[in-house]
Amino acid sequence: MNILVLNCGSSSIRFQLIETDVEQIAGNTDRRLARGHLERIGGEAVVTLHANGREPERLTAQLRDVRAAVEFIIRWACSEASGISEVQSVADIHAVGHRVVHGGERFTHSVLITDDVLRGIKDCIDLAPLHNPANIKGIVAAREVLGAGLPQAAVFDTAFHQSLPERAFLYALPYQFYRRHRIRRYGFHGTSHRYVAYRYRQLRGISREETNVITLHLGNGCSAAAIRGGDSVDTSMGLTPLEGLVMGTRSGDIDPAIVDFVSAKEGLSPQEVETLLNKQSGLIGISGLTNDMRELLAEARENNDRRARLAIEIFCYRAKKYIGSYLAAMGGADAVVFTGGIGENSPEVRALICDGLVWLGLELDEARNAAHTQGREGLISLEGSRLAAYVIPTDEELLIARDTVRSVRGIPQRF
Ligand code: AMP
């Protein structure tokens, strides 16, 4: 089946066209037909389109809203100019898979979108006020452009973490806040953690039940997951993606009393402090330079910039602490798996995170670590290291496409 995968933000859309089939999954014969990115939707949008085997095209287009953007993607995909031979007309797009950020407690798996499901996604807007409305707009737009008869599936960032036990997902707040407002840890990046755990067991040739790993998704957003017996049993992001690791622009864990303190000292509203914690903290906040890890590493290397070094150090220290705490929580694990833009590409950051963990059995192989960049998957620890380390590039879109096929065919999903 040809699946259009849509990841709709408030003013941008990422998309991929993927040919995949449940029967072929074991053989890994999925094919990526095209991908693209549309930014600044609402005016003169900046568009990147990349059909498989061709040079990427960059152009601008007047796209007034999400619907116009979805129409643009489909028109391009079906056009002769795109050169996608598998998609000649709208009829060659067999289903749409949407990344949906928040599924609350209702959505524990990916689902076919019905009016009732759409209402359920709307019910979660409170929990993800920036993301879910954009995801809903994408679903409605695709329905309008492709017709209500075309199956669409929703794949939730939170779903994989619905297996967390109460002791891991409940905050030590008055219990009625959970009962009344569903305040709890939900976790995010679920599709990414699930994908790398799945690839890990493929690489090792082991079953889901034998999969005991800590996955570190380190990109602009960062999160860790403790995966035991194939299930997510703890994760670092919480009610919102703000909790946990240090990220590009987010603080991660802080003392909650800081919000009031900063608010009083700086004359900011709690809302403004929250924005500051989300957008001006983390790597950019500490360094005062950038949220881009690559640039920070260059700045530290070339100019020995103190605050760039500090930002990198704090980032790695926090990640190391999460590895330690998850090992304790899980009663040990077999591997640490790195993914995300930083996790996949930076041997230096991986080495800093693993530094000093030999005592608990993690021995990095310097040469292997250095060799795994730019999408190269594999082992980066020494043969025989009691706790192994792997780099596994994430592929959320592929999992979204496969879940969409399964949802359409009514095949049960194995999370
Ligand atoms: P993502 O959000 O997964 O696209 O990851 C973005 C982050 O990955 C940014 O902080 C980039 O600087 C970082 N990144 C990408 N390539 C590298 C690299 N070669 N070395 C270090 N960080 C990188």
CSV table of C-alpha atoms and ligand atoms in Angstrom, one decimal:
chain,number,residue,atom,x,y,z
A,1,MET,CA,0.0,0.0,0.0
A,2,ASN,CA,1.1,3.6,-0.7
A,3,ILE,CA,0.8,5.5,2.5
A,4,LEU,CA,1.0,9.3,2.9
A,5,VAL,CA,2.5,10.1,6.3
A,6,LEU,CA,1.7,13.5,7.6
A,7,ASN,CA,3.2,15.3,10.6
A,8,CYS,CA,1.3,18.6,10.8
A,9,GLY,CA,2.6,21.4,13.0
A,10,SER,CA,1.0,24.9,13.5
A,11,SER,CA,2.7,26.4,10.4
A,12,SER,CA,4.6,23.5,8.9
A,13,ILE,CA,4.1,20.0,7.6
A,14,ARG,CA,6.5,17.2,7.1
A,15,PHE,CA,5.4,14.4,4.9
A,16,GLN,CA,6.6,11.1,3.4
A,17,LEU,CA,5.1,8.7,0.9
A,18,ILE,CA,6.0,5.2,1.8
A,19,GLU,CA,5.1,1.9,0.1
A,20,THR,CA,4.8,-0.8,2.7
A,21,ASP,CA,2.8,-3.9,3.3
A,22,VAL,CA,2.2,-6.0,6.4
A,23,GLU,CA,3.0,-9.2,4.6
A,24,GLN,CA,6.4,-7.8,3.5
A,25,ILE,CA,7.4,-6.4,6.9
A,26,ALA,CA,9.5,-9.3,7.8
A,27,GLY,CA,11.5,-8.9,4.5
A,28,ASN,CA,12.0,-5.1,5.1
A,29,THR,CA,10.9,-4.3,1.5
A,30,ASP,CA,9.4,-0.9,2.4
A,31,ARG,CA,10.2,1.8,-0.1
A,32,ARG,CA,10.3,5.5,0.6
A,33,LEU,CA,8.8,7.1,-2.5
A,34,ALA,CA,9.1,10.8,-1.5
A,35,ARG,CA,9.5,13.2,1.4
A,36,GLY,CA,9.1,16.9,1.9
A,37,HIS,CA,8.8,19.8,4.3
A,38,LEU,CA,6.5,22.8,4.0
A,39,GLU,CA,7.3,25.7,6.3
A,40,ARG,CA,5.6,29.1,6.9
A,41,ILE,CA,2.2,27.9,5.8
A,42,GLY,CA,-0.2,30.8,6.0
A,43,GLY,CA,1.7,33.0,3.5
A,44,GLU,CA,4.6,32.5,1.1
A,45,ALA,CA,5.5,29.0,2.2
A,46,VAL,CA,9.0,27.5,1.8
A,47,VAL,CA,8.8,24.1,0.3
A,48,THR,CA,11.3,21.2,0.0
A,49,LEU,CA,10.2,18.2,-2.1
A,50,HIS,CA,12.3,15.2,-2.6
A,51,ALA,CA,11.2,12.3,-4.8
A,52,ASN,CA,13.3,9.1,-4.4
A,53,GLY,CA,16.2,9.0,-6.8
A,54,ARG,CA,15.9,12.6,-7.8
A,55,GLU,CA,17.5,15.9,-6.6
A,56,PRO,CA,15.6,17.7,-3.9
A,57,GLU,CA,13.6,20.7,-5.2
A,58,ARG,CA,13.3,23.9,-3.1
A,59,LEU,CA,10.6,26.5,-4.0
A,60,THR,CA,8.1,28.9,-2.5
A,61,ALA,CA,4.4,28.7,-2.9
A,62,GLN,CA,1.4,30.8,-1.7
A,63,LEU,CA,-0.3,28.4,0.8
A,64,ARG,CA,-2.9,30.1,2.9
A,65,ASP,CA,-3.7,27.2,5.2
A,66,VAL,CA,-3.1,23.6,6.0
A,67,ARG,CA,-5.8,22.4,3.5
A,68,ALA,CA,-4.0,24.3,0.7
A,69,ALA,CA,-0.7,22.7,1.8
A,70,VAL,CA,-2.1,19.2,1.8
A,71,GLU,CA,-3.7,19.9,-1.6
A,72,PHE,CA,-0.3,21.1,-2.8
A,73,ILE,CA,1.5,17.9,-1.6
A,74,ILE,CA,-1.0,15.6,-3.3
A,75,ARG,CA,-1.0,17.5,-6.5
A,76,TRP,CA,2.8,17.4,-6.6
A,77,ALA,CA,2.9,13.7,-5.7
A,78,CYS,CA,0.5,12.8,-8.5
A,79,SER,CA,2.1,15.1,-11.1
A,80,GLU,CA,4.4,13.9,-13.9
A,81,ALA,CA,6.9,16.5,-12.7
A,82,SER,CA,7.5,14.7,-9.4
A,83,GLY,CA,8.4,11.5,-11.3
A,84,ILE,CA,6.9,9.2,-8.7
A,85,SER,CA,5.9,6.3,-11.0
A,86,GLU,CA,4.0,4.5,-8.2
A,87,VAL,CA,1.6,7.5,-7.7
A,88,GLN,CA,-0.1,8.6,-11.0
A,89,SER,CA,-3.4,9.8,-9.5
A,90,VAL,CA,-5.1,10.3,-6.1
A,91,ALA,CA,-6.3,6.7,-6.4
A,92,ASP,CA,-2.7,5.5,-5.9
A,93,ILE,CA,-2.7,7.0,-2.4
A,94,HIS,CA,-4.3,4.2,-0.4
A,95,ALA,CA,-4.3,5.7,3.1
A,96,VAL,CA,-3.0,8.5,5.3
A,97,GLY,CA,-1.1,8.1,8.6
A,98,HIS,CA,-1.0,11.0,10.9
A,99,ARG,CA,1.4,11.7,13.7
A,100,VAL,CA,-0.7,12.9,16.6
A,101,VAL,CA,1.1,14.2,19.7
A,102,HIS,CA,-1.3,13.5,22.5
A,103,GLY,CA,-3.6,10.6,22.9
A,104,GLY,CA,-4.2,10.9,26.6
A,105,GLU,CA,-5.1,7.7,28.4
A,106,ARG,CA,-7.7,6.7,25.8
A,107,PHE,CA,-5.3,5.9,22.9
A,108,THR,CA,-3.0,3.0,23.8
A,109,HIS,CA,-2.5,2.0,20.2
A,110,SER,CA,-2.7,3.5,16.7
A,111,VAL,CA,-6.3,3.7,15.4
A,112,LEU,CA,-8.3,4.2,12.3
A,113,ILE,CA,-9.8,7.7,12.4
A,114,THR,CA,-13.5,8.0,12.9
A,115,ASP,CA,-15.6,10.9,14.0
A,116,ASP,CA,-15.4,9.4,17.5
A,117,VAL,CA,-11.6,9.2,17.4
A,118,LEU,CA,-11.5,12.8,16.2
A,119,ARG,CA,-13.5,13.8,19.2
A,120,GLY,CA,-11.1,11.9,21.4
A,121,ILE,CA,-8.1,13.8,19.9
A,122,LYS,CA,-10.0,17.0,20.5
A,123,ASP,CA,-10.6,16.0,24.2
A,124,CYS,CA,-6.8,15.9,24.6
A,125,ILE,CA,-6.3,19.5,23.4
A,126,ASP,CA,-6.1,20.6,27.0
A,127,LEU,CA,-3.0,18.4,27.4
A,128,ALA,CA,-1.3,19.5,24.2
A,129,PRO,CA,-2.7,22.9,23.3
A,130,LEU,CA,-0.1,23.7,20.7
A,131,HIS,CA,0.1,20.3,18.9
A,132,ASN,CA,-3.2,18.5,18.9
A,133,PRO,CA,-5.1,21.4,17.1
A,134,ALA,CA,-2.5,21.3,14.3
A,135,ASN,CA,-2.8,17.5,14.0
A,136,ILE,CA,-6.6,17.8,13.9
A,137,LYS,CA,-6.4,20.5,11.1
A,138,GLY,CA,-4.2,18.0,9.1
A,139,ILE,CA,-6.7,15.2,9.5
A,140,VAL,CA,-9.6,17.4,8.5
A,141,ALA,CA,-7.7,18.8,5.5
A,142,ALA,CA,-6.7,15.3,4.3
A,143,ARG,CA,-10.3,14.2,4.6
A,144,GLU,CA,-11.5,17.2,2.6
A,145,VAL,CA,-8.9,16.8,-0.1
A,146,LEU,CA,-8.9,13.0,-0.4
A,147,GLY,CA,-12.5,12.3,0.5
A,148,ALA,CA,-14.1,10.9,3.6
A,149,GLY,CA,-13.9,7.3,2.2
A,150,LEU,CA,-10.0,7.2,2.2
A,151,PRO,CA,-8.8,5.5,5.4
A,152,GLN,CA,-6.7,7.6,7.8
A,153,ALA,CA,-5.0,6.4,10.9
A,154,ALA,CA,-3.7,8.3,14.0
A,155,VAL,CA,-0.4,7.2,15.5
A,156,PHE,CA,0.1,8.8,18.9
A,157,ASP,CA,3.4,10.0,20.5
A,158,THR,CA,2.1,9.0,23.9
A,159,ALA,CA,0.7,5.6,23.1
A,160,PHE,CA,3.8,3.5,23.6
A,161,HIS,CA,4.2,4.8,27.1
A,162,GLN,CA,0.7,3.8,28.2
A,163,SER,CA,2.3,0.6,29.6
A,164,LEU,CA,4.0,2.6,32.4
A,165,PRO,CA,3.0,1.3,35.8
A,166,GLU,CA,1.3,3.7,38.2
A,167,ARG,CA,4.4,4.1,40.3
A,168,ALA,CA,6.2,5.5,37.3
A,169,PHE,CA,3.4,7.7,35.8
A,170,LEU,CA,1.9,9.2,38.9
A,171,TYR,CA,3.3,12.4,40.4
A,172,ALA,CA,3.4,12.7,44.1
A,173,LEU,CA,0.7,15.3,44.1
A,174,PRO,CA,-2.7,15.2,45.8
A,175,TYR,CA,-4.2,12.1,44.1
A,176,GLN,CA,-7.4,14.0,43.2
A,177,PHE,CA,-5.5,16.0,40.6
A,178,TYR,CA,-5.0,12.8,38.7
A,179,ARG,CA,-8.6,11.8,39.1
A,180,ARG,CA,-10.0,15.3,38.3
A,181,HIS,CA,-7.6,16.5,35.6
A,182,ARG,CA,-5.6,13.4,34.5
A,183,ILE,CA,-2.4,15.0,35.7
A,184,ARG,CA,0.2,12.3,35.2
A,185,ARG,CA,3.3,11.5,33.2
A,186,TYR,CA,2.4,10.6,29.6
A,187,GLY,CA,5.7,10.7,27.9
A,188,PHE,CA,6.4,11.5,24.3
A,189,HIS,CA,8.6,10.4,21.3
A,190,GLY,CA,6.8,7.1,21.8
A,191,THR,CA,6.9,6.1,18.2
A,192,SER,CA,10.7,6.7,18.1
A,193,HIS,CA,11.4,4.7,21.3
A,194,ARG,CA,9.2,1.9,20.0
A,195,TYR,CA,10.9,1.9,16.6
A,196,VAL,CA,14.4,1.7,18.0
A,197,ALA,CA,13.5,-1.0,20.5
A,198,TYR,CA,12.0,-3.0,17.5
A,199,ARG,CA,15.1,-2.5,15.4
A,200,TYR,CA,17.3,-3.5,18.3
A,201,ARG,CA,15.6,-6.8,18.7
A,202,GLN,CA,15.8,-7.4,15.0
A,203,LEU,CA,19.6,-6.7,15.1
A,204,ARG,CA,20.0,-9.0,18.1
A,205,GLY,CA,17.7,-11.6,16.8
A,206,ILE,CA,15.7,-11.7,20.1
A,207,SER,CA,12.0,-11.6,21.0
A,208,ARG,CA,10.0,-8.6,22.2
A,209,GLU,CA,9.9,-10.2,25.6
A,210,GLU,CA,13.7,-10.4,25.8
A,211,THR,CA,14.1,-6.7,24.9
A,212,ASN,CA,15.5,-4.9,28.0
A,213,VAL,CA,17.0,-1.6,26.9
A,214,ILE,CA,17.3,2.1,27.7
A,215,THR,CA,16.6,4.2,24.7
A,216,LEU,CA,17.9,7.8,24.5
A,217,HIS,CA,16.2,10.0,21.9
A,218,LEU,CA,18.5,13.0,21.7
A,219,GLY,CA,17.5,15.5,19.1
A,220,ASN,CA,16.3,19.0,19.5
A,221,GLY,CA,13.7,17.5,21.9
A,222,CYS,CA,15.2,14.8,24.1
A,223,SER,CA,13.8,11.9,26.1
A,224,ALA,CA,14.8,8.6,27.7
A,225,ALA,CA,12.8,5.4,28.0
A,226,ALA,CA,13.2,2.4,30.1
A,227,ILE,CA,12.0,-0.6,28.1
A,228,ARG,CA,11.6,-3.9,29.9
A,229,GLY,CA,10.2,-7.0,28.2
A,230,GLY,CA,9.4,-4.8,25.2
A,231,ASP,CA,7.2,-2.5,27.2
A,232,SER,CA,8.0,1.1,28.1
A,233,VAL,CA,8.1,1.1,31.9
A,234,ASP,CA,9.4,4.6,32.5
A,235,THR,CA,10.2,7.7,30.5
A,236,SER,CA,11.6,11.1,31.1
A,237,MET,CA,9.0,13.4,29.5
A,238,GLY,CA,5.9,14.0,31.7
A,239,LEU,CA,2.6,15.7,31.4
A,240,THR,CA,4.2,17.8,28.7
A,241,PRO,CA,7.5,17.4,26.8
A,242,LEU,CA,9.2,19.9,29.2
A,243,GLU,CA,10.3,17.3,31.8
A,244,GLY,CA,13.4,15.2,31.9
A,245,LEU,CA,16.6,15.6,29.9
A,246,VAL,CA,18.2,18.9,28.9
A,247,MET,CA,17.1,19.8,25.4
A,248,GLY,CA,17.8,22.3,22.7
A,249,THR,CA,15.6,25.0,24.2
A,250,ARG,CA,13.9,23.2,27.1
A,251,SER,CA,15.2,23.0,30.6
A,252,GLY,CA,14.1,19.5,31.4
A,253,ASP,CA,13.8,18.7,35.2
A,254,ILE,CA,13.9,21.8,37.5
A,255,ASP,CA,12.7,22.6,40.9
A,256,PRO,CA,9.0,23.6,40.4
A,257,ALA,CA,9.5,26.5,42.9
A,258,ILE,CA,11.7,28.2,40.3
A,259,VAL,CA,8.6,29.2,38.3
A,260,ASP,CA,7.3,31.4,41.0
A,261,PHE,CA,10.7,32.6,42.0
A,262,VAL,CA,11.6,33.7,38.4
A,263,SER,CA,8.1,35.1,38.0
A,264,ALA,CA,8.6,37.4,41.0
A,265,LYS,CA,12.2,38.4,40.3
A,266,GLU,CA,11.8,39.1,36.6
A,267,GLY,CA,8.3,40.4,36.7
A,268,LEU,CA,7.0,37.7,34.4
A,269,SER,CA,3.6,35.9,34.3
A,270,PRO,CA,3.7,32.1,35.0
A,271,GLN,CA,2.8,31.7,31.3
A,272,GLU,CA,5.8,33.7,30.3
A,273,VAL,CA,8.0,31.7,32.6
A,274,GLU,CA,6.7,28.5,31.0
A,275,THR,CA,7.5,29.9,27.6
A,276,LEU,CA,11.0,30.7,28.9
A,277,LEU,CA,11.4,27.1,30.1
A,278,ASN,CA,10.3,25.8,26.8
A,279,LYS,CA,12.0,28.1,24.3
A,280,GLN,CA,14.9,29.9,25.9
A,281,SER,CA,16.4,27.3,28.3
A,282,GLY,CA,18.4,24.1,27.8
A,283,LEU,CA,21.4,24.3,25.4
A,284,ILE,CA,20.5,27.8,24.2
A,285,GLY,CA,19.9,29.1,27.7
A,286,ILE,CA,23.1,27.8,29.2
A,287,SER,CA,25.3,28.6,26.2
A,288,GLY,CA,23.7,31.9,25.3
A,289,LEU,CA,24.6,30.9,21.7
A,290,THR,CA,22.5,28.3,20.1
A,291,ASN,CA,20.3,25.2,20.5
A,292,ASP,CA,22.2,23.4,17.8
A,293,MET,CA,24.5,20.8,19.3
A,294,ARG,CA,26.7,20.6,16.2
A,295,GLU,CA,27.4,24.4,16.5
A,296,LEU,CA,28.1,24.1,20.3
A,297,LEU,CA,30.6,21.3,19.7
A,298,ALA,CA,32.4,23.4,17.1
A,299,GLU,CA,32.4,26.4,19.4
A,300,ALA,CA,33.8,24.4,22.2
A,301,ARG,CA,36.4,22.8,20.0
A,302,GLU,CA,37.5,25.8,18.0
A,303,ASN,CA,37.1,28.6,20.5
A,304,ASN,CA,37.1,26.8,23.8
A,305,ASP,CA,33.9,28.7,24.6
A,306,ARG,CA,33.3,28.1,28.4
A,307,ARG,CA,29.5,28.3,28.2
A,308,ALA,CA,29.3,26.1,25.1
A,309,ARG,CA,31.4,23.5,27.0
A,310,LEU,CA,29.2,23.9,30.1
A,311,ALA,CA,26.0,23.4,28.0
A,312,ILE,CA,27.4,20.2,26.6
A,313,GLU,CA,28.6,19.0,30.0
A,314,ILE,CA,25.2,19.6,31.7
A,315,PHE,CA,23.4,17.9,28.7
A,316,CYS,CA,25.5,14.8,29.0
A,317,TYR,CA,25.5,14.7,32.8
A,318,ARG,CA,21.7,14.7,32.9
A,319,ALA,CA,21.5,11.9,30.3
A,320,LYS,CA,24.0,9.8,32.3
A,321,LYS,CA,22.0,10.3,35.5
A,322,TYR,CA,18.9,9.0,33.7
A,323,ILE,CA,20.8,5.9,32.5
A,324,GLY,CA,21.8,5.2,36.1
A,325,SER,CA,18.3,5.7,37.5
A,326,TYR,CA,16.7,3.5,34.8
A,327,LEU,CA,19.2,0.7,35.4
A,328,ALA,CA,18.2,0.8,39.0
A,329,ALA,CA,14.5,1.0,38.3
A,330,MET,CA,14.6,-1.9,35.7
A,331,GLY,CA,16.9,-4.1,37.7
A,332,GLY,CA,19.5,-3.9,34.9
A,333,ALA,CA,19.3,-3.7,31.1
A,334,ASP,CA,21.2,-5.3,28.2
A,335,ALA,CA,21.9,-2.1,26.2
A,336,VAL,CA,21.7,1.6,25.8
A,337,VAL,CA,20.4,2.7,22.4
A,338,PHE,CA,21.2,6.2,21.0
A,339,THR,CA,18.9,7.8,18.4
A,340,GLY,CA,17.8,11.3,17.3
A,341,GLY,CA,19.9,13.9,15.5
A,342,ILE,CA,22.5,14.1,18.3
A,343,GLY,CA,22.3,10.5,19.3
A,344,GLU,CA,22.8,9.3,15.8
A,345,ASN,CA,25.5,11.7,14.7
A,346,SER,CA,27.7,12.7,17.6
A,347,PRO,CA,30.3,10.2,18.8
A,348,GLU,CA,31.6,13.0,21.1
A,349,VAL,CA,28.3,13.4,23.0
A,350,ARG,CA,27.8,9.6,23.2
A,351,ALA,CA,31.3,9.2,24.6
A,352,LEU,CA,30.7,11.9,27.2
A,353,ILE,CA,27.5,10.3,28.3
A,354,CYS,CA,29.1,6.8,28.6
A,355,ASP,CA,32.2,8.1,30.2
A,356,GLY,CA,32.7,6.6,33.7
A,357,LEU,CA,30.1,3.9,33.3
A,358,VAL,CA,32.6,1.1,33.0
A,359,TRP,CA,31.9,0.2,36.6
A,360,LEU,CA,28.4,-0.8,35.6
A,361,GLY,CA,29.6,-2.7,32.6
A,362,LEU,CA,29.4,-0.2,29.7
A,363,GLU,CA,32.6,-0.2,27.7
A,364,LEU,CA,32.5,1.9,24.6
A,365,ASP,CA,34.6,0.9,21.6
A,366,GLU,CA,36.2,4.1,20.5
A,367,ALA,CA,36.7,3.1,16.8
A,368,ARG,CA,33.1,1.8,16.5
A,369,ASN,CA,31.7,4.8,18.2
A,370,ALA,CA,33.6,7.2,15.8
A,371,ALA,CA,32.4,5.2,12.8
A,372,HIS,CA,28.7,5.4,13.6
A,373,THR,CA,27.4,8.7,12.2
A,374,GLN,CA,25.1,9.7,9.4
A,375,GLY,CA,22.5,7.0,9.6
A,376,ARG,CA,25.0,4.1,10.3
A,377,GLU,CA,23.3,1.6,12.6
A,378,GLY,CA,25.1,-0.8,14.9
A,379,LEU,CA,27.0,-1.7,18.0
A,380,ILE,CA,29.4,0.9,19.5
A,381,SER,CA,30.5,-0.9,22.6
A,382,LEU,CA,33.3,-3.5,23.0
A,383,GLU,CA,32.4,-7.1,22.2
A,384,GLY,CA,31.6,-8.6,25.6
A,385,SER,CA,30.7,-5.3,27.3
A,386,ARG,CA,28.2,-6.3,30.0
A,387,LEU,CA,26.0,-3.4,29.1
A,388,ALA,CA,26.1,-2.9,25.3
A,389,ALA,CA,25.6,0.4,23.4
A,390,TYR,CA,24.0,0.8,20.0
A,391,VAL,CA,23.3,3.6,17.5
A,392,ILE,CA,20.0,3.1,15.8
A,393,PRO,CA,18.7,5.8,13.5
A,394,THR,CA,15.0,6.4,14.2
A,395,ASP,CA,12.3,6.1,11.6
A,396,GLU,CA,9.0,7.2,13.0
A,397,GLU,CA,7.5,7.7,9.6
A,398,LEU,CA,8.0,4.0,8.7
A,399,LEU,CA,6.3,2.9,11.9
A,400,ILE,CA,3.4,5.3,11.2
A,401,ALA,CA,3.0,3.9,7.7
A,402,ARG,CA,3.1,0.3,9.0
A,403,ASP,CA,0.6,1.1,11.8
A,404,THR,CA,-1.6,2.7,9.1
A,405,VAL,CA,-1.6,-0.5,7.0
A,406,ARG,CA,-2.4,-2.6,10.1
A,407,SER,CA,-5.2,-0.3,11.2
A,408,VAL,CA,-6.7,-0.4,7.7
A,409,ARG,CA,-6.5,-4.2,7.5
A,410,GLY,CA,-7.7,-4.7,11.1
A,411,ILE,CA,-4.4,-6.5,12.0
A,412,PRO,CA,-3.6,-6.2,15.7
A,413,GLN,CA,-0.6,-4.1,16.5
A,414,ARG,CA,2.2,-5.3,18.7
A,415,PHE,CA,3.6,-2.4,20.6
B,1,AMP,P1,16.6,16.2,15.5
B,1,AMP,O1,15.7,17.1,16.3
B,1,AMP,O2,16.5,14.8,15.8
B,1,AMP,O3,16.6,16.6,14.0
B,1,AMP,O4,18.1,16.6,16.0
B,1,AMP,C1,18.6,17.9,15.9
B,1,AMP,C2,19.9,18.0,16.7
B,1,AMP,O5,20.9,17.1,16.2
B,1,AMP,C3,20.5,19.4,16.6
B,1,AMP,O6,21.0,19.8,17.9
B,1,AMP,C4,21.7,19.2,15.7
B,1,AMP,O7,22.8,20.0,16.0
B,1,AMP,C5,22.1,17.8,16.2
B,1,AMP,N1,23.0,17.2,15.2
B,1,AMP,C6,22.8,16.8,13.9
B,1,AMP,N2,24.0,16.4,13.4
B,1,AMP,C7,24.9,16.4,14.3
B,1,AMP,C8,26.3,16.1,14.4
B,1,AMP,N3,27.0,15.6,13.3
B,1,AMP,N4,27.0,16.3,15.6
B,1,AMP,C9,26.3,16.7,16.7
B,1,AMP,N5,25.0,17.1,16.7
B,1,AMP,C10,24.3,16.9,15.5
